């Protein structure tokens, strides 16, 4: 009785194609972040930190997280979160699509690259003024 081996091969191929498509999230996240940074840097009127207004925003001398404050805050913070999500999905797809290699190299690489989208998403949740000052950290209240 002949056996039909085409179904498992098709399933493996479609599963690999899915992981390949998810891996494109790394490219989409990077492109989204870069385009938003460039566009918002031209329309930003600056931001206020510690009572000082920093204007105009310069993408050469100001931190990117400065776009997460002021008039551009809702847009840039959303981009930070979406880029982190896309990078996370992309790294998952990347490491699932390429299962070869030594485990001793894959595990640290996946942990290290997995921290990047988490950090990017956290930037979208907290702005430059979210960190406490030295006096606030030392205060018992």
PDB file of C-alpha atoms in Angstrom:
ATOM      1  CA  UNK A   1       0.000   0.000   0.000  1.00  0.00           C
ATOM      2  CA  UNK A   2       1.591   3.325  -1.050  1.00  0.00           C
ATOM      3  CA  UNK A   3       1.948   6.109   1.454  1.00  0.00           C
ATOM      4  CA  UNK A   4       1.267   9.745   0.733  1.00  0.00           C
ATOM      5  CA  UNK A   5       4.158  11.897   1.976  1.00  0.00           C
ATOM      6  CA  UNK A   6       3.019  15.158   0.360  1.00  0.00           C
ATOM      7  CA  UNK A   7       0.843  16.384   3.243  1.00  0.00           C
ATOM      8  CA  UNK A   8       3.597  16.549   5.876  1.00  0.00           C
ATOM      9  CA  UNK A   9       5.971  18.276   3.450  1.00  0.00           C
ATOM     10  CA  UNK A  10       3.313  20.814   2.533  1.00  0.00           C
ATOM     11  CA  UNK A  11       2.585  21.452   6.204  1.00  0.00           C
ATOM     12  CA  UNK A  12       6.266  21.961   6.999  1.00  0.00           C
ATOM     13  CA  UNK A  13       6.665  24.276   4.003  1.00  0.00           C
ATOM     14  CA  UNK A  14       3.623  26.358   4.928  1.00  0.00           C
ATOM     15  CA  UNK A  15       4.773  26.555   8.548  1.00  0.00           C
ATOM     16  CA  UNK A  16       8.233  27.716   7.436  1.00  0.00           C
ATOM     17  CA  UNK A  17       6.635  30.279   5.111  1.00  0.00           C
ATOM     18  CA  UNK A  18       4.609  31.610   8.052  1.00  0.00           C
ATOM     19  CA  UNK A  19       7.748  32.052  10.175  1.00  0.00           C
ATOM     20  CA  UNK A  20       9.500  33.673   7.203  1.00  0.00           C
ATOM     21  CA  UNK A  21       6.667  36.205   6.868  1.00  0.00           C
ATOM     22  CA  UNK A  22       6.691  36.905  10.606  1.00  0.00           C
ATOM     23  CA  UNK A  23      10.458  37.487  10.415  1.00  0.00           C
ATOM     24  CA  UNK A  24       9.714  40.443   8.129  1.00  0.00           C
ATOM     25  CA  UNK A  25       8.389  42.180  11.255  1.00  0.00           C
ATOM     26  CA  UNK A  26      11.985  43.100  12.061  1.00  0.00           C
ATOM     27  CA  UNK A  27      12.218  45.056   8.819  1.00  0.00           C
ATOM     28  CA  UNK A  28       8.748  46.582   9.220  1.00  0.00           C
ATOM     29  CA  UNK A  29       9.506  47.671  12.801  1.00  0.00           C
ATOM     30  CA  UNK A  30      12.789  49.297  11.821  1.00  0.00           C
ATOM     31  CA  UNK A  31      11.259  51.066   8.804  1.00  0.00           C
ATOM     32  CA  UNK A  32       8.260  52.304  10.822  1.00  0.00           C
ATOM     33  CA  UNK A  33      10.532  53.637  13.560  1.00  0.00           C
ATOM     34  CA  UNK A  34      12.940  55.372  11.179  1.00  0.00           C
ATOM     35  CA  UNK A  35      10.251  56.990   9.030  1.00  0.00           C
ATOM     36  CA  UNK A  36       8.329  58.207  12.092  1.00  0.00           C
ATOM     37  CA  UNK A  37      11.520  59.597  13.648  1.00  0.00           C
ATOM     38  CA  UNK A  38      12.401  61.548  10.507  1.00  0.00           C
ATOM     39  CA  UNK A  39       8.887  62.869   9.848  1.00  0.00           C
ATOM     40  CA  UNK A  40       8.138  63.803  13.458  1.00  0.00           C
ATOM     41  CA  UNK A  41      11.514  65.494  13.901  1.00  0.00           C
ATOM     42  CA  UNK A  42      10.558  67.972  11.182  1.00  0.00           C
ATOM     43  CA  UNK A  43       7.146  68.794  12.647  1.00  0.00           C
ATOM     44  CA  UNK A  44       8.101  68.826  16.343  1.00  0.00           C
ATOM     45  CA  UNK A  45       8.077  72.226  18.046  1.00  0.00           C
ATOM     46  CA  UNK A  46      10.247  70.930  20.890  1.00  0.00           C
ATOM     47  CA  UNK A  47       9.490  69.651  24.363  1.00  0.00           C
ATOM     48  CA  UNK A  48       9.632  70.740  27.983  1.00  0.00           C
ATOM     49  CA  UNK A  49      11.730  68.912  30.541  1.00  0.00           C
ATOM     50  CA  UNK A  50      12.406  70.070  34.071  1.00  0.00           C
ATOM     51  CA  UNK A  51      10.713  73.393  33.346  1.00  0.00           C
ATOM     52  CA  UNK A  52      13.033  74.154  30.411  1.00  0.00           C
ATOM     53  CA  UNK A  53      11.578  74.267  26.915  1.00  0.00           C
ATOM     54  CA  UNK A  54      13.909  72.668  24.377  1.00  0.00           C
ATOM     55  CA  UNK A  55      13.127  74.043  20.924  1.00  0.00           C
ATOM     56  CA  UNK A  56      13.474  73.456  18.098  1.00  0.00           C
ATOM     57  CA  UNK A  57      13.858  69.688  18.127  1.00  0.00           C
ATOM     58  CA  UNK A  58      17.000  68.553  16.307  1.00  0.00           C
ATOM     59  CA  UNK A  59      17.352  64.913  15.353  1.00  0.00           C
ATOM     60  CA  UNK A  60      21.130  65.349  15.479  1.00  0.00           C
ATOM     61  CA  UNK A  61      21.485  66.730  19.002  1.00  0.00           C
ATOM     62  CA  UNK A  62      18.310  65.733  20.877  1.00  0.00           C
ATOM     63  CA  UNK A  63      17.373  62.251  22.132  1.00  0.00           C
ATOM     64  CA  UNK A  64      14.803  60.363  20.098  1.00  0.00           C
ATOM     65  CA  UNK A  65      12.681  59.987  23.224  1.00  0.00           C
ATOM     66  CA  UNK A  66      12.272  63.779  23.172  1.00  0.00           C
ATOM     67  CA  UNK A  67       9.765  63.206  20.377  1.00  0.00           C
ATOM     68  CA  UNK A  68       7.743  61.290  22.944  1.00  0.00           C
ATOM     69  CA  UNK A  69       7.050  64.600  24.686  1.00  0.00           C
ATOM     70  CA  UNK A  70       5.245  67.718  23.567  1.00  0.00           C
ATOM     71  CA  UNK A  71       2.882  67.808  20.591  1.00  0.00           C
ATOM     72  CA  UNK A  72       4.376  64.715  18.946  1.00  0.00           C
ATOM     73  CA  UNK A  73       4.067  62.558  22.089  1.00  0.00           C
ATOM     74  CA  UNK A  74       0.966  60.531  21.166  1.00  0.00           C
ATOM     75  CA  UNK A  75       2.384  59.683  17.742  1.00  0.00           C
ATOM     76  CA  UNK A  76       5.947  58.827  18.757  1.00  0.00           C
ATOM     77  CA  UNK A  77       4.918  56.844  21.830  1.00  0.00           C
ATOM     78  CA  UNK A  78       2.560  54.807  19.637  1.00  0.00           C
ATOM     79  CA  UNK A  79       5.424  54.244  17.193  1.00  0.00           C
ATOM     80  CA  UNK A  80       7.684  53.101  20.042  1.00  0.00           C
ATOM     81  CA  UNK A  81       5.073  50.528  21.118  1.00  0.00           C
ATOM     82  CA  UNK A  82       4.236  49.325  17.593  1.00  0.00           C
ATOM     83  CA  UNK A  83       7.900  49.075  16.610  1.00  0.00           C
ATOM     84  CA  UNK A  84       8.622  47.036  19.744  1.00  0.00           C
ATOM     85  CA  UNK A  85       5.717  44.719  18.933  1.00  0.00           C
ATOM     86  CA  UNK A  86       6.808  44.310  15.311  1.00  0.00           C
ATOM     87  CA  UNK A  87      10.415  43.642  16.331  1.00  0.00           C
ATOM     88  CA  UNK A  88       9.299  41.087  18.917  1.00  0.00           C
ATOM     89  CA  UNK A  89       7.154  39.212  16.406  1.00  0.00           C
ATOM     90  CA  UNK A  90       9.919  39.510  13.814  1.00  0.00           C
ATOM     91  CA  UNK A  91      12.583  38.072  16.109  1.00  0.00           C
ATOM     92  CA  UNK A  92      10.264  35.213  17.044  1.00  0.00           C
ATOM     93  CA  UNK A  93       9.700  34.465  13.372  1.00  0.00           C
ATOM     94  CA  UNK A  94      13.392  34.783  12.618  1.00  0.00           C
ATOM     95  CA  UNK A  95      14.504  32.315  15.265  1.00  0.00           C
ATOM     96  CA  UNK A  96      11.714  29.871  14.373  1.00  0.00           C
ATOM     97  CA  UNK A  97      12.486  30.049  10.640  1.00  0.00           C
ATOM     98  CA  UNK A  98      16.188  29.311  11.134  1.00  0.00           C
ATOM     99  CA  UNK A  99      16.299  26.415  13.549  1.00  0.00           C
ATOM    100  CA  UNK A 100      19.795  25.317  12.621  1.00  0.00           C
ATOM    101  CA  UNK A 101      22.910  26.201  14.548  1.00  0.00           C
ATOM    102  CA  UNK A 102      24.245  25.461  17.954  1.00  0.00           C
ATOM    103  CA  UNK A 103      22.037  25.942  20.994  1.00  0.00           C
ATOM    104  CA  UNK A 104      24.880  27.553  22.920  1.00  0.00           C
ATOM    105  CA  UNK A 105      24.825  30.403  20.393  1.00  0.00           C
ATOM    106  CA  UNK A 106      21.080  30.542  19.733  1.00  0.00           C
ATOM    107  CA  UNK A 107      19.945  30.932  23.347  1.00  0.00           C
ATOM    108  CA  UNK A 108      22.077  33.998  24.237  1.00  0.00           C
ATOM    109  CA  UNK A 109      21.305  35.556  20.855  1.00  0.00           C
ATOM    110  CA  UNK A 110      17.565  35.075  21.288  1.00  0.00           C
ATOM    111  CA  UNK A 111      17.664  36.441  24.841  1.00  0.00           C
ATOM    112  CA  UNK A 112      19.743  39.463  23.826  1.00  0.00           C
ATOM    113  CA  UNK A 113      17.655  40.263  20.778  1.00  0.00           C
ATOM    114  CA  UNK A 114      14.472  39.625  22.765  1.00  0.00           C
ATOM    115  CA  UNK A 115      15.368  42.456  25.143  1.00  0.00           C
ATOM    116  CA  UNK A 116      15.414  45.019  22.318  1.00  0.00           C
ATOM    117  CA  UNK A 117      11.645  45.045  21.629  1.00  0.00           C
ATOM    118  CA  UNK A 118      10.904  45.079  25.354  1.00  0.00           C
ATOM    119  CA  UNK A 119      13.108  48.138  25.801  1.00  0.00           C
ATOM    120  CA  UNK A 120      11.568  49.860  22.791  1.00  0.00           C
ATOM    121  CA  UNK A 121       8.057  49.293  24.106  1.00  0.00           C
ATOM    122  CA  UNK A 122       9.058  50.572  27.560  1.00  0.00           C
ATOM    123  CA  UNK A 123      10.310  53.809  26.012  1.00  0.00           C
ATOM    124  CA  UNK A 124       6.788  54.323  24.668  1.00  0.00           C
ATOM    125  CA  UNK A 125       5.310  53.914  28.144  1.00  0.00           C
ATOM    126  CA  UNK A 126       7.628  56.316  29.993  1.00  0.00           C
ATOM    127  CA  UNK A 127       8.858  59.746  28.922  1.00  0.00           C
ATOM    128  CA  UNK A 128      12.001  61.653  29.899  1.00  0.00           C
ATOM    129  CA  UNK A 129      10.337  63.135  32.972  1.00  0.00           C
ATOM    130  CA  UNK A 130       9.166  59.759  34.287  1.00  0.00           C
ATOM    131  CA  UNK A 131      12.507  59.078  35.975  1.00  0.00           C
ATOM    132  CA  UNK A 132      12.723  60.424  39.544  1.00  0.00           C
ATOM    133  CA  UNK A 133      15.262  63.090  40.403  1.00  0.00           C
ATOM    134  CA  UNK A 134      18.004  62.487  42.965  1.00  0.00           C
ATOM    135  CA  UNK A 135      16.064  64.412  45.631  1.00  0.00           C
ATOM    136  CA  UNK A 136      12.933  62.322  45.039  1.00  0.00           C
ATOM    137  CA  UNK A 137      14.900  59.074  45.334  1.00  0.00           C
ATOM    138  CA  UNK A 138      16.446  60.108  48.649  1.00  0.00           C
ATOM    139  CA  UNK A 139      13.232  61.487  50.124  1.00  0.00           C
ATOM    140  CA  UNK A 140      11.486  59.199  52.649  1.00  0.00           C
ATOM    141  CA  UNK A 141       8.073  60.466  51.470  1.00  0.00           C
TER     142      UNK A 141
END
